[in-house]
Amino acid sequence: MPCLVMKFGGTSVANLDRIRQAAERIKLEVIQGYQIIVIVSAMSGKTNELVEWVNETSNLYDTQEYDAVVSSGENITAGIMALTLQEMDISAQSWQGWQVPVQTTDMHSNARIEEIPTKNLEASFANGVQVAVVAGFQGVSPRGRITTLGRGGSDTTAVAFAAAFKAERCDIFTDVDGIYTTDPRISTDARKLEKIAFEEMLELASLGAKVLQTRSVELAMRYNVRLRVLSSFEKPSDSAGTLVCAEEEIMESNVVAGVAYSRDEAKMTLISVADRPGIAAAIFGPLSKSGVNVDMIVQNISEDGRTDMTFSCPTDQVLRAEKSLQTAKDTGTINYHNLVADESVAKVSVVGIGMRSHAGVAATMFEALHGEGINIKVITTSEIKISVLIERKYMELAVQTLHDAFELEKVA
Ligand code: ADP
Ligand code: ASP
Ligand code: MG
């Protein structure tokens, strides 16, 4: 029997009514004769609430217990979805991550899926179950502890199941009807894309476009999963959503495919560190060990053997970063004068595989931001993206300005 993976995000299972509508959508595919694996998120807002409870209880929390708490939202939705399907005379069974089992690394709060043995689900299908409803975002570590896959992780659960079960398609149902040139909530000019290349989506996701979790795109690319993003709020015939596919499947595309943003960034500057071999390793090694995701890095020109080192990280990791650098200073592995945290910045990026062969994208970007009087604090580039760190209050303006400057509302 052909297999299909259908993933429903938070707003698509926000209440019992929405779950019933999602179940109707699932039923249509059951009727088509598919064996279905449904991946569900927690009801919208639930995971945020659980994260807040953890933060209120413990500042620098133990990530194993964080996982025990925040994974629970998905358990509820999985059970309710299975019951809803049963009420519609569909044979459905719920699965928590450990029951499948979704085997992950032990990197709590940000674990990676290592393997999904298909045996248990296959046995249930063989026993007549039509729909397996799996709690997304969660797994089990080699030591048998519950893990979670990082925020937005149900997308990755979905793609990993699609790869493991060789599904015909992996459909991600969400609250927008596809992938746009930028977040349609920020720019009304945003245009829906029919297709987007894996590489472009990978960059957009890692630069903040939360419509898909980065690792889900990585996996889809590696295992060639047919990945589609579509709305759970529309009738099936209304929209085919956006297909994420290989570059070769796309005939025409703009030089810049899209604009992404990441609102909650912090810029950290270590003032006056000794400029000697090994200093970067001495700073970023401990940061990585304490779970800080460092993104942009800039080292200033050195004077009298000392320099300033600037890096960016998410605002909710500032405390961890400060603690880790203070410890490194106290133990004498690094020596700096001062650590300054600027928590009022945001990152805005333009992405496009056309940038490989077109010059001038950076110049257009900087000119457009200059035209609006937006100051650039840090710049990083790669083959297919340019990112800038700017003051957070200009973030929406910058997104709109860049969308206009690259004429993304128009098809190439
Ligand atoms: P779900 O709960 O279904 O997983 P998310 O909130 O994680 O949904 O992701 C969908 C949201 O992603 C949209 O509501 C939209 O605001 C945002 N988004 C950001 N960038 C884009 C983009 N380029 N195209 C579409 N949506 C985007
Ligand atoms: N519920 C989790 C989150 O909000 C996972 C997900 O929805 O993908 O991050
Ligand atoms: Mg999501």
CSV table of C-alpha atoms and ligand atoms in Angstrom, one decimal, residues 7 152 155 210, ligand 3:
chain,number,residue,atom,x,y,z
A,7,LYS,CA,1.7,16.8,9.4
A,152,GLY,CA,9.3,23.6,15.2
A,155,ASP,CA,8.3,19.2,10.7
A,210,LYS,CA,9.8,29.3,10.6
B,3,MG,MG,6.2,25.0,12.8
